[in-house]
């Protein structure tokens, strides 16, 4: 077991800056998710931690030791690739046994260990097969078994579920999480899927343009975003961001309610006149698309209502919508960073 | 009416896929039959006859030619040499090509220059290259000897006659052939190496494999089908080749460097005994059939997966 720490990691490929000073510290046994849009540098950071890429500046520490100069094999990490990267010419047994063979483990012990890992992922009956004879879900399990068979200190996973279909992904998510909880190995998991991140991570590190934007528990990141990027990236639909004077006011669609449904007292809430354009039914929820008029023109806003409550408003009409003051978040208009709560004119 | 009928007939013919297909493939079949099939059957026919360059009538003599050549020591040497020449040069080519391809797959400055230099022996006409080597291995002017003496590797009494001693001559012929075949093998292997996904190489590195394990357990098994193609091509090129030997040694010294192809040429064309020359050349046939069979199997296997 070990923690992973990156200190001031920078990486540029030619003129392109992939990572621009990333400081990140994982906790012991934690499931840490690196979340961000594609091109944000999350995979590069993972590869630098694995030792597959050298940082242009900064240090990587695993278990309190600087490992910058160590090759991947000496870092006691295991990595699962997005493509799974199974060895096509080896059987499932050969694939899982490969890291043990590289360690120089005796043959008999190796077989026992492979058996154990295969049982853990329920792939014992596949040991004789070649990767091309496996389904996507089976390949993913083989990749996980191969990664964990030598009991690494750190697991590095690069979007391991993105090649599975939606249904399989949900069950694979649960299995992976359960497995991580049972072995308690520090895990760093890269994804661009916020649902995966919210559902799996003990903590989430949100990255954007080579920088770490926020590190916190899923709830912290969702409720108290550090800046407008994080606010806009998480949540479906994402936070409404409305410009008022020199401040950006943010509120989640589910806190933005027609007056008839709001229980917030008048002195602890803000009211907006919204012209409702369209109502979209998503089955369990309804999305209400509207515009509100402000000093700088019209702005799009979205409200989210559960399908179980009756709809008190009608498209085409202008209605009053209410948000409790405690659900408002404020961001600086120039920097996008979170600022103190303040009053503003509607 | 008279003009419409042929037009309709032509359209009708173009619509018949069975006939059109045959017509379209006919040039290739005729070409192969005329330039490969006919000489082959002619050689087969000659090898059972008593034909020479000067005869006007020929007689069927059964297996006499084959019996005659099997008994000559020259033939036995040539047969043995053919195999030595082919397999030794292929083994060396394979190892060197692998090393070159592994180094060329990495990125470094001036890579294109190195690539250009490596491909050069292949694009230069082989006879020109061989003549260049003839001078470099010359008994008096050999730049190899002068060079090695200048840097102090050869002492004042060391002066190997590269093409004048049987063992040295064979080694020289093999070396020149390696020089010639290396580019193609390197390029083929390079193509194979670049086709291995980077993820897999990196997975092996993360799994703890060092260079040699990665090479023998991951890289080589994954390029094996492509290596097979390179080797089979190399065998065909080497086994049937006589240019290098023809230019460098003409089979000498003392007929010690003849291979089947050169012996067939010297017996049949230079010596005028067409029947015996044809019989010698026919000994190339079984090995080439085996190679062709393996090639077709390899091609089929890579088609399936």
XYZ file of C-alpha atoms in Angstrom:
651
model
C 0.000 0.000 0.000
C 1.181 3.468 -0.724
C 0.099 6.998 -1.417
C 0.802 8.857 -4.621
C 1.864 12.456 -4.690
C 2.731 14.752 -7.564
C 4.569 17.977 -6.898
C 4.549 20.737 -9.493
C 4.299 18.358 -12.432
C 4.750 20.046 -15.775
C 4.781 18.413 -19.147
C 5.043 19.914 -22.567
C 5.179 18.191 -25.932
C 7.019 20.709 -28.079
C 5.083 23.929 -27.701
C 1.977 22.230 -26.395
C 1.614 22.407 -22.637
C -0.109 19.246 -21.467
C 0.353 19.728 -17.726
C 0.946 23.066 -16.119
C 2.054 22.469 -12.549
C -0.121 19.795 -10.981
C 0.030 19.208 -7.215
C -2.008 16.217 -6.182
C -1.904 13.959 -3.177
C -3.820 10.721 -2.805
C -4.703 9.208 0.521
C -3.894 5.685 1.608
C -6.266 3.154 0.015
C -8.326 5.844 -1.614
C -10.210 5.670 -4.918
C -9.154 8.911 -6.563
C -10.744 9.906 -9.850
C -9.066 12.214 -12.364
C -11.934 13.841 -14.193
C -11.841 16.244 -17.081
C -12.740 16.763 -20.719
C -10.569 15.118 -23.353
C -7.243 16.864 -23.780
C -7.173 18.171 -20.205
C -4.006 16.217 -19.374
C -5.497 13.567 -17.102
C -4.140 10.617 -19.070
C -0.736 12.293 -19.362
C -0.667 12.725 -15.590
C -1.519 9.058 -15.111
C 1.195 8.018 -17.554
C 3.705 10.174 -15.717
C 2.740 8.520 -12.438
C 3.146 5.123 -14.137
C 6.551 6.096 -15.475
C 5.561 5.708 -19.123
C 6.208 9.407 -19.634
C 8.824 11.661 -18.072
C 7.636 14.966 -16.583
C 9.295 18.109 -17.962
C 9.487 19.367 -14.373
C 8.276 18.310 -10.951
C 8.381 15.156 -8.846
C 6.298 12.019 -8.591
C 6.290 10.346 -5.188
C 4.954 6.876 -4.493
C 4.981 5.771 -0.867
C 6.856 8.954 0.128
C 9.729 8.153 -2.250
C 10.613 10.192 -5.306
C 10.341 7.778 -8.236
C 11.128 10.125 -11.134
C 14.170 8.149 -12.193
C 12.565 4.722 -11.782
C 11.225 2.771 -14.776
C 7.603 1.575 -14.584
C 8.596 -1.918 -13.430
C 10.316 -0.560 -10.317
C 7.381 1.551 -9.175
C 5.174 -1.346 -8.008
C 2.246 -0.012 -9.910
C -0.184 -1.810 -12.174
C -1.908 -0.139 -15.037
C -5.074 -1.006 -16.938
C -5.278 0.573 -20.354
C -8.347 1.819 -22.136
C -7.734 -0.741 -24.885
C -6.903 -3.373 -22.198
C -3.667 -4.046 -24.126
C -3.924 -7.808 -23.671
C -1.131 -9.778 -25.313
C -2.948 -11.235 -28.336
C -0.634 -14.227 -28.777
C -0.883 -15.380 -25.157
C -3.754 -17.234 -23.547
C -5.674 -15.657 -20.685
C -3.483 -17.686 -18.333
C -0.352 -16.450 -20.098
C -1.556 -12.874 -19.889
C -2.243 -12.996 -16.168
C 0.954 -14.912 -15.455
C 3.157 -12.490 -17.397
C 3.775 -9.949 -14.587
C 4.617 -12.831 -12.216
C 7.006 -14.336 -14.743
C 8.682 -10.949 -15.070
C 9.101 -10.975 -11.296
C 10.794 -14.356 -11.509
C 8.182 -16.234 -9.495
C 8.502 -20.052 -9.617
C 6.103 -21.834 -11.929
C 4.000 -23.674 -9.349
C 3.471 -20.576 -7.259
C 2.625 -18.640 -10.386
C -0.143 -21.063 -11.342
C -1.655 -20.771 -7.879
C -1.576 -16.993 -8.016
C -3.164 -16.877 -11.471
C -5.896 -19.215 -10.249
C -6.550 -16.905 -7.307
C -6.760 -13.756 -9.464
C -8.951 -15.486 -12.026
C -11.354 -16.662 -9.323
C -11.582 -13.156 -7.936
C -12.840 -11.875 -11.282
C -14.833 -14.991 -12.185
C -12.804 -15.896 -15.273
C -11.433 -19.325 -14.265
C -13.136 -21.066 -17.175
C -11.535 -18.660 -19.684
C -7.909 -19.361 -18.761
C -7.231 -21.430 -21.892
C -8.663 -18.950 -24.347
C -6.977 -16.297 -26.457
C -7.996 -12.637 -26.039
C -9.646 -12.537 -29.466
C -12.084 -15.227 -28.300
C -13.345 -13.066 -25.418
C -16.151 -10.529 -25.185
C -15.475 -6.922 -24.179
C -16.506 -7.500 -20.580
C -14.345 -10.624 -20.309
C -11.326 -8.799 -21.722
C -11.789 -6.060 -19.178
C -11.775 -8.626 -16.348
C -8.652 -10.267 -17.735
C -6.954 -6.866 -17.846
C -7.927 -6.239 -14.226
C -6.788 -9.692 -13.155
C -3.453 -9.168 -14.890
C -3.048 -5.812 -13.177
C -3.806 -7.036 -9.684
C -2.202 -10.481 -9.742
C 1.093 -9.259 -8.350
C -0.642 -7.138 -5.699
C 0.713 -3.735 -6.668
C 0.933 -0.768 -4.323
C -1.019 1.437 -6.661
C -3.605 0.767 -9.340
C -3.705 3.079 -12.307
C -6.769 2.781 -14.501
C -7.169 4.674 -17.747
C -10.845 4.773 -18.706
C -11.183 1.007 -18.304
C -14.949 0.995 -18.741
C -15.287 3.209 -21.782
C -15.219 0.297 -24.242
C -18.160 -1.459 -22.596
C -21.780 -0.932 -23.516
C -23.905 1.139 -21.147
C -25.564 -1.730 -19.311
C -22.362 -3.657 -18.776
C -20.634 -0.494 -17.647
C -22.973 -0.071 -14.676
C -22.366 -3.597 -13.413
C -18.633 -3.394 -14.127
C -18.529 -0.164 -12.131
C -20.011 -1.875 -9.102
C -17.710 -4.871 -9.403
C -14.634 -2.727 -9.766
C -15.577 -0.634 -6.777
C -16.333 -3.656 -4.621
C -13.063 -5.209 -5.610
C -11.141 -2.035 -4.795
C -12.809 -1.830 -1.397
C -11.927 -5.432 -0.629
C -8.223 -5.156 -1.504
C -7.900 -1.561 -0.317
C -5.239 -0.643 -2.855
C -4.746 3.033 -3.606
C -6.363 3.576 -6.990
C -6.148 6.389 -9.473
C -8.859 6.253 -12.073
C -9.026 8.422 -15.167
C -12.356 9.183 -16.779
C -14.203 11.876 -18.677
C -17.541 10.534 -17.478
C -18.836 12.565 -14.537
C -21.392 9.912 -13.598
C -18.577 7.384 -13.195
C -16.542 9.913 -11.248
C -19.371 10.878 -8.911
C -20.406 7.283 -8.355
C -16.989 5.743 -7.791
C -14.583 8.303 -6.439
C -13.769 8.812 -2.779
C -12.413 12.059 -4.079
C -12.426 13.646 -7.503
C -9.669 15.741 -9.025
C -11.173 17.927 -11.731
C -8.658 18.881 -14.405
C -8.847 21.407 -17.189
C -6.190 22.680 -19.607
C -3.357 20.982 -17.764
C -4.309 22.357 -14.381
C -5.933 20.830 -11.343
C -9.090 22.885 -10.854
C -10.466 21.264 -7.730
C -9.859 18.271 -5.495
C -12.569 17.088 -3.148
C -15.273 14.558 -2.414
C -17.974 14.211 -5.074
C -20.395 16.140 -2.858
C -17.928 18.991 -2.250
C -17.169 19.281 -5.938
C -20.833 19.294 -6.826
C -22.025 21.619 -4.078
C -19.092 23.962 -3.723
C -17.367 24.287 -7.101
C -14.187 26.319 -7.027
C -14.745 28.028 -10.348
C -17.104 28.297 -13.265
C -15.383 25.469 -15.144
C -16.032 22.938 -12.391
C -19.536 24.326 -11.945
C -20.223 23.912 -15.639
C -18.558 20.521 -16.054
C -20.422 18.593 -13.365
C -24.112 17.942 -13.184
C -26.509 17.061 -15.947
C -27.651 19.565 -16.934
C -24.895 21.690 -15.495
C -25.167 24.670 -13.179
C -26.956 27.756 -14.514
C -24.489 30.618 -14.694
C -26.065 34.031 -14.909
C -24.137 37.272 -15.278
C -25.135 40.110 -12.989
C -23.020 43.275 -12.788
C -19.436 42.125 -12.119
C -20.393 38.748 -10.730
C -21.546 35.415 -12.086
C -24.368 33.832 -10.140
C -24.632 30.077 -10.256
C -27.458 27.770 -9.242
C -28.212 24.119 -9.912
C -31.244 23.335 -12.109
C -32.792 21.215 -9.347
C -32.752 24.181 -6.919
C -34.469 26.440 -9.436
C -38.205 25.999 -8.885
C -41.464 27.534 -10.016
C -42.850 29.695 -7.178
C -45.754 27.324 -6.559
C -43.345 24.523 -5.656
C -40.822 26.460 -3.616
C -40.866 26.339 0.140
C -38.103 28.930 0.593
C -39.207 31.917 2.683
C -39.349 35.204 0.837
C -36.552 36.831 2.828
C -34.168 33.929 2.167
C -34.710 33.546 -1.551
C -34.205 35.221 -4.896
C -36.883 35.464 -7.550
C -36.465 35.601 -11.330
C -39.028 36.228 -14.059
C -38.491 33.442 -16.581
C -40.071 33.120 -19.985
C -40.561 29.382 -20.388
C -39.685 28.094 -23.856
C -39.980 24.357 -23.773
C -40.463 21.401 -21.438
C -38.503 18.220 -22.057
C -39.582 15.027 -20.372
C -36.807 12.568 -19.545
C -38.958 9.978 -17.866
C -38.019 10.442 -14.235
C -37.324 14.158 -14.626
C -38.550 17.118 -16.613
C -36.232 19.820 -17.915
C -37.683 23.298 -18.215
C -35.875 25.494 -20.720
C -36.366 29.202 -20.351
C -34.782 32.624 -20.695
C -34.526 35.338 -18.128
C -33.989 38.939 -18.991
C -31.072 40.685 -17.372
C -29.201 43.954 -17.752
C -27.006 42.453 -20.494
C -29.757 40.791 -22.514
C -31.477 37.426 -22.333
C -29.829 34.405 -20.763
C -30.676 30.730 -21.075
C -31.539 28.866 -17.874
C -32.652 25.332 -17.156
C -34.752 24.054 -14.280
C -35.085 20.407 -13.364
C -38.266 19.026 -11.825
C -39.128 15.532 -10.784
C -41.808 13.925 -12.935
C -43.731 13.024 -9.799
C -44.786 16.616 -9.069
C -47.489 18.259 -11.216
C -46.246 20.956 -13.566
C -47.598 24.339 -12.449
C -46.211 26.311 -15.420
C -46.809 26.353 -19.166
C -44.456 26.887 -22.107
C -44.782 30.261 -23.718
C -45.709 32.062 -20.514
C -43.558 34.123 -18.194
C -43.430 32.672 -14.708
C -41.737 33.477 -11.428
C -38.977 31.078 -10.404
C -37.414 30.928 -6.949
C -34.003 29.894 -5.600
C -33.135 29.732 -1.915
C -30.307 32.114 -1.107
C -28.199 29.302 0.336
C -28.271 27.558 -3.058
C -26.657 30.492 -4.835
C -22.947 30.402 -5.707
C -20.970 33.442 -6.751
C -18.022 33.627 -9.130
C -15.799 36.491 -10.177
C -16.706 37.565 -13.682
C -13.106 38.039 -14.809
C -11.311 35.100 -13.213
C -14.229 32.695 -12.919
C -13.143 31.919 -9.356
C -15.519 31.511 -6.455
C -16.176 34.710 -4.456
C -18.094 35.662 -1.342
C -21.859 35.716 -1.360
C -23.161 39.200 -2.023
C -26.268 40.981 -3.001
C -26.969 41.807 -6.616
C -29.700 43.514 -8.509
C -32.056 41.366 -10.502
C -29.984 -2.515 -88.105
C -26.570 -3.550 -89.237
C -24.899 -1.212 -86.736
C -27.225 -1.947 -83.828
C -26.658 -5.690 -83.768
C -22.897 -5.719 -82.958
C -23.411 -3.039 -80.315
C -26.062 -5.123 -78.638
C -23.896 -8.186 -78.849
C -21.005 -6.283 -77.261
C -23.163 -5.055 -74.407
C -24.452 -8.557 -73.906
C -20.904 -9.872 -73.705
C -19.847 -7.228 -71.146
C -22.818 -8.141 -68.987
C -21.804 -11.796 -68.778
C -19.643 -11.825 -65.708
C -18.426 -15.388 -66.151
C -16.917 -14.620 -69.555
C -15.751 -11.122 -68.747
C -13.866 -12.405 -65.708
C -12.072 -15.010 -67.779
C -11.131 -12.517 -70.443
C -9.834 -10.026 -67.892
C -7.637 -12.567 -66.148
C -6.376 -14.094 -69.409
C -3.393 -11.715 -69.900
C -2.001 -12.688 -66.506
C -2.469 -16.387 -67.224
C -0.886 -16.095 -70.662
C 2.031 -14.136 -69.205
C 2.708 -16.715 -66.509
C 2.281 -19.608 -68.924
C 4.620 -18.108 -71.523
C 7.368 -16.800 -69.257
C 7.292 -19.243 -66.365
C 5.275 -22.286 -67.365
C 6.858 -22.893 -70.745
C 10.494 -22.566 -69.646
C 9.731 -24.801 -66.696
C 8.271 -27.583 -68.834
C 11.009 -27.080 -71.391
C 13.596 -27.578 -68.636
C 11.720 -30.639 -67.443
C 11.711 -31.989 -70.981
C 15.404 -31.165 -71.554
C 16.474 -32.830 -68.350
C 15.235 -36.187 -69.662
C 16.923 -35.729 -73.050
C 20.408 -35.588 -74.464
C 20.168 -32.052 -75.839
C 23.264 -29.878 -76.139
C 23.699 -26.411 -77.639
C 24.750 -27.895 -80.953
C 22.310 -30.810 -81.456
C 19.578 -30.757 -84.028
C 17.735 -33.857 -82.913
C 17.265 -35.046 -79.396
C 16.530 -38.358 -77.784
C 14.830 -39.318 -74.638
C 17.424 -40.711 -72.232
C 15.403 -41.258 -69.042
C 17.163 -40.536 -65.789
C 20.672 -40.631 -67.248
C 21.347 -36.918 -66.701
C 20.267 -37.048 -63.086
C 22.397 -40.112 -62.434
C 25.367 -38.395 -64.061
C 25.161 -35.190 -62.038
C 24.508 -36.946 -58.745
C 27.863 -38.683 -59.144
C 29.902 -35.545 -59.882
C 31.593 -33.998 -56.828
C 30.952 -30.530 -58.270
C 27.231 -31.032 -57.993
C 27.388 -32.307 -54.447
C 29.426 -29.256 -53.440
C 27.000 -26.944 -55.182
C 24.010 -28.591 -53.511
C 25.623 -28.270 -50.107
C 26.694 -24.694 -50.857
C 23.177 -23.740 -51.887
C 21.899 -24.667 -48.468
C 24.818 -23.099 -46.603
C 24.580 -19.957 -48.705
C 20.829 -19.676 -48.165
C 20.475 -20.542 -44.513
C 23.615 -18.882 -43.155
C 22.888 -15.632 -44.973
C 19.238 -15.745 -43.903
C 20.157 -16.291 -40.272
C 22.576 -13.360 -40.333
C 20.105 -11.172 -42.223
C 17.381 -11.970 -39.725
C 19.452 -11.041 -36.684
C 20.906 -7.883 -38.227
C 17.550 -6.799 -39.654
C 15.953 -7.253 -36.262
C 18.587 -5.101 -34.586
C 18.348 -2.437 -37.284
C 14.558 -2.409 -37.221
C 14.500 -2.148 -33.432
C 16.832 0.832 -33.534
C 15.014 2.481 -36.422
C 11.629 2.191 -34.763
C 12.784 4.711 -32.165
C 12.882 8.415 -32.899
C 16.223 10.135 -33.207
C 17.723 13.016 -35.141
C 18.764 12.227 -38.666
C 16.676 9.080 -38.786
C 15.725 9.658 -42.407
C 19.385 9.724 -43.452
C 20.011 6.385 -41.781
C 16.891 4.943 -43.401
C 18.013 6.196 -46.792
C 21.470 4.645 -46.386
C 19.967 1.346 -45.330
C 17.605 1.120 -48.272
C 20.353 2.077 -50.747
C 21.790 -1.420 -51.395
C 18.321 -2.558 -52.371
C 17.655 0.147 -54.956
C 21.111 -0.054 -56.526
C 21.359 -2.628 -59.342
C 22.789 -5.758 -57.800
C 25.366 -6.324 -60.530
C 26.784 -2.832 -59.955
C 26.897 -3.426 -56.224
C 28.584 -6.778 -56.730
C 31.206 -5.221 -59.024
C 31.889 -2.662 -56.298
C 32.428 -5.485 -53.851
C 34.657 -7.281 -56.370
C 37.025 -4.328 -56.166
C 36.713 -3.979 -52.422
C 37.679 -7.639 -52.026
C 40.356 -7.576 -54.737
C 43.520 -9.508 -53.983
C 45.780 -6.453 -54.389
C 43.608 -3.344 -54.164
C 41.202 -4.514 -51.462
C 40.116 -1.409 -49.575
C 39.021 -3.710 -46.773
C 42.551 -4.989 -46.266
C 44.179 -1.583 -46.709
C 41.686 -0.043 -44.363
C 42.087 -2.643 -41.654
C 45.846 -2.426 -41.948
C 45.728 1.371 -41.703
C 43.801 1.261 -38.440
C 46.131 -1.413 -37.105
C 43.784 -4.395 -36.968
C 45.755 -6.260 -39.652
C 49.442 -6.651 -38.985
C 52.071 -6.384 -41.758
C 51.883 -10.110 -42.484
C 48.089 -10.376 -42.614
C 46.632 -10.011 -46.096
C 43.658 -12.313 -46.671
C 42.849 -13.089 -50.306
C 39.099 -12.808 -49.837
C 37.996 -14.396 -53.088
C 40.966 -16.689 -53.578
C 40.567 -19.197 -50.775
C 37.545 -21.530 -50.669
C 36.360 -20.779 -47.121
C 37.055 -17.043 -47.333
C 35.404 -16.860 -50.738
C 32.247 -18.513 -49.411
C 32.229 -16.145 -46.440
C 32.682 -13.165 -48.746
C 29.868 -14.262 -51.019
C 27.602 -14.696 -48.015
C 28.585 -11.301 -46.615
C 27.810 -9.540 -49.881
C 24.500 -11.300 -50.076
C 23.655 -10.257 -46.528
C 24.509 -6.680 -47.479
C 22.123 -6.959 -50.376
C 19.162 -8.562 -48.626
C 19.361 -6.644 -45.360
C 17.435 -3.559 -46.536
C 14.327 -5.441 -47.600
C 14.271 -7.557 -44.453
C 14.750 -4.460 -42.293
C 11.924 -2.590 -43.966
C 9.589 -5.585 -43.657
C 10.425 -6.020 -39.966
C 10.106 -2.298 -39.362
C 6.604 -2.435 -40.782
C 5.877 -5.313 -38.442
C 7.250 -3.499 -35.411
C 5.295 -0.318 -36.052
C 2.129 -2.382 -36.292
C 2.408 -3.463 -32.636
C 0.125 -1.182 -30.602
C 2.037 1.121 -28.255
C -0.344 0.157 -25.453
C 0.895 -3.408 -25.546
C 4.549 -2.411 -25.309
C 3.687 -0.107 -22.432
C 1.580 -2.734 -20.702
C 4.589 -5.044 -20.825
C 6.775 -2.306 -19.345
C 4.260 -1.654 -16.571
C 3.967 -5.406 -15.982
C 7.636 -5.392 -15.126
C 9.213 -6.850 -18.283
C 12.785 -5.889 -19.035
C 14.219 -5.488 -22.533
C 14.964 -9.140 -23.319
C 11.711 -10.516 -21.918
C 9.772 -7.896 -23.803
C 11.715 -8.726 -26.968
C 11.282 -12.491 -26.793
C 7.844 -12.743 -25.208
C 6.024 -9.805 -26.738
C 7.763 -8.208 -29.709
C 9.080 -11.245 -31.577
C 5.924 -13.383 -31.188
C 3.848 -10.472 -32.439
C 5.963 -9.859 -35.542
C 6.446 -13.573 -36.203
C 4.030 -13.790 -39.163
C 5.709 -10.805 -40.802
C 9.149 -12.202 -40.003
C 8.014 -15.399 -41.702
C 7.264 -13.473 -44.876
C 10.685 -11.800 -44.738
C 12.448 -15.139 -44.280
C 10.541 -16.902 -47.043
C 11.219 -14.052 -49.461
C 14.856 -14.150 -48.443
C 15.082 -17.885 -49.040
C 13.642 -17.575 -52.519
C 15.923 -14.673 -53.385
C 19.005 -16.429 -52.061
C 18.357 -19.929 -53.267
C 17.730 -18.888 -56.848
C 20.354 -16.162 -56.987
C 23.580 -16.451 -58.905
C 24.490 -12.832 -59.655
C 26.650 -12.339 -56.580
C 28.535 -15.575 -57.214
C 28.730 -14.967 -60.944
C 30.322 -11.541 -60.460
C 32.526 -12.252 -57.438
C 33.915 -15.752 -57.922
C 32.340 -17.377 -61.004
C 32.029 -20.440 -58.809
C 35.715 -20.521 -57.948
C 38.213 -21.007 -56.492
C 38.253 -24.697 -57.557
C 34.435 -24.716 -57.976
C 34.155 -24.290 -54.221
C 31.525 -21.539 -54.219
C 29.128 -22.868 -56.835
C 25.483 -23.049 -55.904
C 22.838 -24.901 -57.913
C 21.829 -21.822 -59.899
C 25.365 -20.902 -60.922
C 26.356 -24.508 -61.636
C 23.286 -24.940 -63.830
C 24.201 -21.787 -65.718
C 27.849 -22.725 -66.211
C 27.029 -26.301 -67.214
C 24.058 -25.571 -69.435
C 24.859 -22.206 -71.031
C 28.633 -21.746 -70.772
C 29.372 -25.462 -71.063
C 26.705 -26.114 -73.659
C 25.240 -29.204 -72.008
C 21.650 -28.020 -71.867
C 20.298 -31.351 -70.664
C 22.537 -31.568 -67.621
C 22.104 -27.874 -66.833
C 18.337 -28.342 -66.847
C 18.642 -31.375 -64.610
C 20.722 -29.397 -62.091
C 18.285 -26.490 -62.110
C 15.405 -28.852 -61.398
C 16.895 -29.583 -57.970
C 15.844 -26.047 -56.995
C 12.277 -27.057 -57.516
C 11.407 -29.079 -54.363
C 12.655 -26.403 -51.954
C 10.881 -23.638 -53.827
C 7.662 -25.638 -53.792
C 7.974 -26.043 -50.037
C 8.585 -22.300 -49.598
C 5.656 -21.419 -51.853
C 3.441 -23.738 -49.839
C 4.485 -22.119 -46.548
C 3.967 -18.645 -47.992
C 0.457 -19.449 -49.106
C -0.321 -20.875 -45.678
C 1.048 -17.788 -43.948
C -0.942 -15.508 -46.219
C -4.073 -17.530 -45.526
C -3.537 -17.465 -41.798
C -3.112 -13.710 -41.671
C -6.229 -13.408 -43.800
C -8.283 -15.399 -41.327
C -7.291 -13.564 -38.146
